[in-house]
Short mmCIF file of C-alpha atoms in Angstrom, two decimals:
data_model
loop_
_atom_site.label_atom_id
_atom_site.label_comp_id
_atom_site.label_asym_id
_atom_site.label_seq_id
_atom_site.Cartn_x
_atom_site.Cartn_y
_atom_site.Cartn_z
CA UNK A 1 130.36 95.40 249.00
CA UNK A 2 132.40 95.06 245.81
CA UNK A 3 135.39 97.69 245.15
CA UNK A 4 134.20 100.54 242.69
CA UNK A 5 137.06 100.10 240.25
CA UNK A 6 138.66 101.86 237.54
CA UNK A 7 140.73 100.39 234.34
CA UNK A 8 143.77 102.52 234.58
CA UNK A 9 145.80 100.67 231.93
CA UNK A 10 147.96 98.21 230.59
CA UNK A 11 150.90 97.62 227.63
CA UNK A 12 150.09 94.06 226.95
CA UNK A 13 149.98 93.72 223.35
CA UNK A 14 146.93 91.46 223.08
CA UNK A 15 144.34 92.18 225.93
CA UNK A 16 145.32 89.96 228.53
CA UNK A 17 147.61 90.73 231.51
CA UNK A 18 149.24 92.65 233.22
CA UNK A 19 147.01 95.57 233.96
CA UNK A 20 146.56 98.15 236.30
CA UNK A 21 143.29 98.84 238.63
CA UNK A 22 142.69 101.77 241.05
CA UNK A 23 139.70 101.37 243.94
CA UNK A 24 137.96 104.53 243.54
CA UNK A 25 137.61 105.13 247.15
CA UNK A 26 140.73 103.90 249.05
CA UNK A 27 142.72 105.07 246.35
CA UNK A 28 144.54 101.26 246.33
CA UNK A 29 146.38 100.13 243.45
CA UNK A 30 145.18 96.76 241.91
CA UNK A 31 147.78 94.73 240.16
CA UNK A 32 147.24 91.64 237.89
CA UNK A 33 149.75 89.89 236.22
CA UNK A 34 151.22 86.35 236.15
CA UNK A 35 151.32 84.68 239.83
CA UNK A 36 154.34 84.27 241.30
CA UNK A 37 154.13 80.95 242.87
CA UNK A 38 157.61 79.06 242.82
CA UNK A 39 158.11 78.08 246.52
CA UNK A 40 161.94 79.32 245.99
CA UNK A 41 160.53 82.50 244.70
CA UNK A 42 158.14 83.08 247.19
CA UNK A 43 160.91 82.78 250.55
CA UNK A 44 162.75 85.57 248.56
CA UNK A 45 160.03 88.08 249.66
CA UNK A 46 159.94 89.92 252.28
CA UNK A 47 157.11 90.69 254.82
CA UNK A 48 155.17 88.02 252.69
CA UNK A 49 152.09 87.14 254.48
CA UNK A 50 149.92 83.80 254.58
CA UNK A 51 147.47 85.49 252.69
CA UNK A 52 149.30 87.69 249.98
CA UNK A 53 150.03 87.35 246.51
CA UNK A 54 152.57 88.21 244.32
CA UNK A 55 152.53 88.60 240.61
CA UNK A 56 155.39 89.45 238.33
CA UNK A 57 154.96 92.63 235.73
CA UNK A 58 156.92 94.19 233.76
CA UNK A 59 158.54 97.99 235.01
CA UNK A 60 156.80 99.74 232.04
CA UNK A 61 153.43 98.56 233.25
CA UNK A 62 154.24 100.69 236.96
CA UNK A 63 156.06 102.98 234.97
CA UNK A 64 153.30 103.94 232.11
CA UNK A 65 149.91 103.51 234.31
CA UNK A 66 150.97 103.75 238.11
CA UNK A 67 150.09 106.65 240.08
CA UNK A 68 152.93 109.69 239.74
CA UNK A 69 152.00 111.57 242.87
CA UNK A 70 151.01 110.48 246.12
CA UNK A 71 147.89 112.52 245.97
CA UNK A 72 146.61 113.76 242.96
CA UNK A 73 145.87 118.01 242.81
CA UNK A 74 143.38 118.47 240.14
CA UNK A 75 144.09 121.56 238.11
CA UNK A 76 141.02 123.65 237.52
CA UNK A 77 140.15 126.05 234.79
CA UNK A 78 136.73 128.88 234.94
CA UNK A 79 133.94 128.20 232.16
CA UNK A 80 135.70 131.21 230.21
CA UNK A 81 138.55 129.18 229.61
CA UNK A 82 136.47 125.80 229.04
CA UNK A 83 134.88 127.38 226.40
CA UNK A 84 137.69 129.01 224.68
CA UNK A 85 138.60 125.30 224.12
CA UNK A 86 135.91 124.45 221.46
CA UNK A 87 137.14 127.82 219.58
CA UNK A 88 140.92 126.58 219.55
CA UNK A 89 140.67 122.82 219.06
CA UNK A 90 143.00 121.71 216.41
CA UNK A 91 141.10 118.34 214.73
CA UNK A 92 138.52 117.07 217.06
CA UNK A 93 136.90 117.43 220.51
CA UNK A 94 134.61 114.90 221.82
CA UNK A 95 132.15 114.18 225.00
CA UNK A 96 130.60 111.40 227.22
CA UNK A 97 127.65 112.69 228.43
CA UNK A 98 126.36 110.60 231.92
CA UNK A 99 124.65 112.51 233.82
CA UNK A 100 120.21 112.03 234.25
CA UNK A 101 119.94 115.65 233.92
CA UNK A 102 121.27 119.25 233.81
CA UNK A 103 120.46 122.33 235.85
CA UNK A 104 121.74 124.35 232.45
CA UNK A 105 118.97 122.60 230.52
CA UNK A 106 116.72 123.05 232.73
CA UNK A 107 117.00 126.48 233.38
CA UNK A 108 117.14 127.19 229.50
CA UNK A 109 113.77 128.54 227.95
CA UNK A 110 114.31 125.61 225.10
CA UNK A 111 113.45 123.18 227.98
CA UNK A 112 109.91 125.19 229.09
CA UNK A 113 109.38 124.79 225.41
CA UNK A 114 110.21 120.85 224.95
CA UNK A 115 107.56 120.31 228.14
CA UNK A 116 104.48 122.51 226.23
CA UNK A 117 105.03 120.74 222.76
CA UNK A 118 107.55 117.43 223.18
CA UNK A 119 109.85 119.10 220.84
CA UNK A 120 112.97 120.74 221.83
CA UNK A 121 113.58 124.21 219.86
CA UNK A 122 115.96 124.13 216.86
CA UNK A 123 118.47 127.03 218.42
CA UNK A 124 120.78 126.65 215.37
CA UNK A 125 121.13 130.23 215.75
CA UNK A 126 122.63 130.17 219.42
CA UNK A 127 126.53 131.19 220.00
CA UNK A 128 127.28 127.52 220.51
CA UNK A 129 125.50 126.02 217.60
CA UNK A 130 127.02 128.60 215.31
CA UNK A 131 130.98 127.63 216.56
CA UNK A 132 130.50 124.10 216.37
CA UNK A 133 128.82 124.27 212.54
CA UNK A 134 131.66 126.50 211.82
CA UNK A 135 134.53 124.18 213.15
CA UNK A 136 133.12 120.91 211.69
CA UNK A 137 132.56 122.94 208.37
CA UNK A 138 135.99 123.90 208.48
CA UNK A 139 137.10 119.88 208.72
CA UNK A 140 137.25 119.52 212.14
CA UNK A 141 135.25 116.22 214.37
CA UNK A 142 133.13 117.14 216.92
CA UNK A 143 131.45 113.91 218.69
CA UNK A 144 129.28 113.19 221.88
CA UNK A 145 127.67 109.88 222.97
CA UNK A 146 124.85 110.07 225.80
CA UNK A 147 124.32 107.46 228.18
CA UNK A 148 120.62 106.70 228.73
CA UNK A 149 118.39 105.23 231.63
CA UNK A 150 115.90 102.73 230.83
CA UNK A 151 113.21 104.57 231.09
CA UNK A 152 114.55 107.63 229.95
CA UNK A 153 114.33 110.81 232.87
CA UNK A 154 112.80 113.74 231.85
CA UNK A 155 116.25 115.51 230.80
CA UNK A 156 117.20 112.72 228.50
CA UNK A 157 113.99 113.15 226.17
CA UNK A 158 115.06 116.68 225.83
CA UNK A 159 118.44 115.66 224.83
CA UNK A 160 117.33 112.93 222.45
CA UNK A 161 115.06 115.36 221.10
CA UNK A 162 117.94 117.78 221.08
CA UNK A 163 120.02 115.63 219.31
CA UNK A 164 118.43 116.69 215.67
CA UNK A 165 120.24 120.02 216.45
CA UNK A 166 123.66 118.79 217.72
CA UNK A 167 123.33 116.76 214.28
CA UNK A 168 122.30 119.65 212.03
CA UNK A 169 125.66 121.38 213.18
CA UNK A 170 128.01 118.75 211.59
CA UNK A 171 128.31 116.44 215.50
CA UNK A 172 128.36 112.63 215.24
CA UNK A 173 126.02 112.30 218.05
CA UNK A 174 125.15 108.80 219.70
CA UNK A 175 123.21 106.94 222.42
CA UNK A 176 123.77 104.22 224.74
CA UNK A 177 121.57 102.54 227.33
CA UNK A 178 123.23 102.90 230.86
CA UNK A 179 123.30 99.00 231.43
CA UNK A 180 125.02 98.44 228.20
CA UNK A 181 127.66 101.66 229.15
CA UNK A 182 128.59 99.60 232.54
CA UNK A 183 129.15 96.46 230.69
CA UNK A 184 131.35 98.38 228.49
CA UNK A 185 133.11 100.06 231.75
CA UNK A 186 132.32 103.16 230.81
CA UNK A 187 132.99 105.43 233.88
CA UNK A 188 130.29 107.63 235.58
CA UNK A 189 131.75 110.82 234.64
CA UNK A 190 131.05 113.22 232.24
CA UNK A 191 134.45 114.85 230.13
CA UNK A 192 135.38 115.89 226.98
CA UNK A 193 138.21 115.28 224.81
CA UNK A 194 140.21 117.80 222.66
CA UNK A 195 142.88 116.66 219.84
CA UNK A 196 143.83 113.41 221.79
CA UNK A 197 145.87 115.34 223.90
CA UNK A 198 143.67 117.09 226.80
CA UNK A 199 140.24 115.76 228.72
CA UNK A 200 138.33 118.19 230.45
CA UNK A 201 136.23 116.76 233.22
CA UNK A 202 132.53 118.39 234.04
CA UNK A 203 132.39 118.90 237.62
CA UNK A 204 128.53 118.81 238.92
CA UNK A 205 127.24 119.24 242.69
CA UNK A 206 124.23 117.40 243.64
CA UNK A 207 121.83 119.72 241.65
CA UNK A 208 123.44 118.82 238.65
CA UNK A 209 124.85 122.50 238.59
CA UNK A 210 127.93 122.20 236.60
CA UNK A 211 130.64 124.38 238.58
CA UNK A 212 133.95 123.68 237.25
CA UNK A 213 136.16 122.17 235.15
CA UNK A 214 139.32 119.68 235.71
CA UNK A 215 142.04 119.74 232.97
CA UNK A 216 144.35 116.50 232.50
CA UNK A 217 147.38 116.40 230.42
CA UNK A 218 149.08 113.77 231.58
CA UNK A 219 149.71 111.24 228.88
CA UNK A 220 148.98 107.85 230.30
CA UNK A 221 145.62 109.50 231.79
CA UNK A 222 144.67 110.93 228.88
CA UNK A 223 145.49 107.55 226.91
CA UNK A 224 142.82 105.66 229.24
CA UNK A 225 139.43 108.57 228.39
CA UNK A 226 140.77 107.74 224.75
CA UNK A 227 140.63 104.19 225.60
CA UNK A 228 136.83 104.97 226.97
CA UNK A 229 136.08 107.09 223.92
CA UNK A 230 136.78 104.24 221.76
CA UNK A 231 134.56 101.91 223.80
CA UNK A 232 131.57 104.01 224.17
CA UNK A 233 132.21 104.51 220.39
CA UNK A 234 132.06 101.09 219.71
CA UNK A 235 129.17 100.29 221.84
CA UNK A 236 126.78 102.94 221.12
CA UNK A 237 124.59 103.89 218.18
CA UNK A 238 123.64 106.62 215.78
CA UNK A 239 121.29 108.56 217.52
CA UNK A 240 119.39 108.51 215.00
CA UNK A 241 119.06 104.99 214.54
CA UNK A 242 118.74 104.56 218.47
CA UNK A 243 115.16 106.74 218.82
CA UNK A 244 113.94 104.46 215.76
CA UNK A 245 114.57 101.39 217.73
CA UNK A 246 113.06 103.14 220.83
CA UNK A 247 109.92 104.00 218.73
CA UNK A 248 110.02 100.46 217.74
CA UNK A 249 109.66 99.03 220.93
#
């Protein structure tokens, strides 16, 4: 079975190597970079086996995008203080949305709605709706872009239908099929994003009950969910323009 990788980083200037990889579940460090092959070189090494191999990169790559702890201690905030964030964002605050479906939605009265009439209820004045008009009034970028299954689950209609609310509010909301997201390595997690600086990572058990909250600061780590942002960014479309291609086909 292949690894289940993950794209930590790397400084080359021009998208080739060196880079950085972790394995996802043995918590391994992959490192590419330029083979070191020179039979002198190699007898300088020690322990070297018959079937390792070295590669030479530079101490910024290790120093920038290599693990700093031996085992990672997430750092957890309540839903209180996750939602104080989208009052106190300074410029912009943005989300990748993965996930087939939410208990929240679900449970929400808008959802018994969208199943009677295939249209999900225009709640512009909810708490949320009016904070997020306010901010992007104000200035501010709010963004989201939702991955998609081909066919779409029952959640994702609502949120597609959705969507003409999270628009009316001032959010640059997009779409991307789920086949497309993995060729763009997007990861399987859903986060958001606020001023560059801090991603806060949804944390769902196997209802799709969201529970908690992760908060990362750390610079490099924060650098590589920008580095996703921009992809998914790239790769995705206008909501908008993504249903009319739907209806299309």
């Amino acid at each position: 079975m292949a690894r289940r990788l993950r794209f930590n980083g790397t400084d080359s200037k021009n998208g080739g190597c060196p880079a950085i990889h972790e394995d996802l579940d043995s918590g391994q460090m992959i490192v590419q970079g330029t083979p070191v092959s020179d039979p002198d070189d190699v007898s300088q090494l020690q322990h070297f086996g018959p079937d390792d191999a070295a590669v030479a990169v530079p101490r910024e790559l290790l120093v920038n995008h290599g693990p700093k702890e031996m085992v990672r201690v997430p750092k957890l905030i309540d839903l209180e203080e996750f939602g104080q964030l989208f009052e106190t964002f300074a410029h912009s605050a943005w989300h990748l949305e993965t996930r087939r479906g939410y208990a929240s939605d679900r449970d929400d009265p808008g959802f018994a709605e969208f199943r009677r009439t295939g249209r999900a209820p225009m709640d512009l004045g909810s708490d949320w709706c009016r904070n997020i008009l306010r901010q992007t009034s104000s200035g501010k970028y709010v963004g989201r872009v939702r991955v998609v299954d081909d066919p779409l689950s029952e959640g994702q209609r609502f949120l597609m239908d959705y969507s003409r609310c999270n628009a009316a509010t001032g959010e640059d909301v997009r779409s991307i099929w789920r086949a497309d997201a993995q060729r763009a390595h997007l990861p399987e997690e859903d986060f958001w994003i606020f001023d560059s600086r801090l991603v806060a990572v949804l944390r769902f058990d196997d209802e799709d009950t969201f529970h908690d909250v992760e908060v990362i600061t750390e610079p490099a780590e924060v650098l590589r969910y920008c580095q996703v942002r921009d992809a998914a960014v790239c790769h995705s479309l206008p909501t908008e323009a993504f249903t009319a291609r739907l209806r299309a086909d």
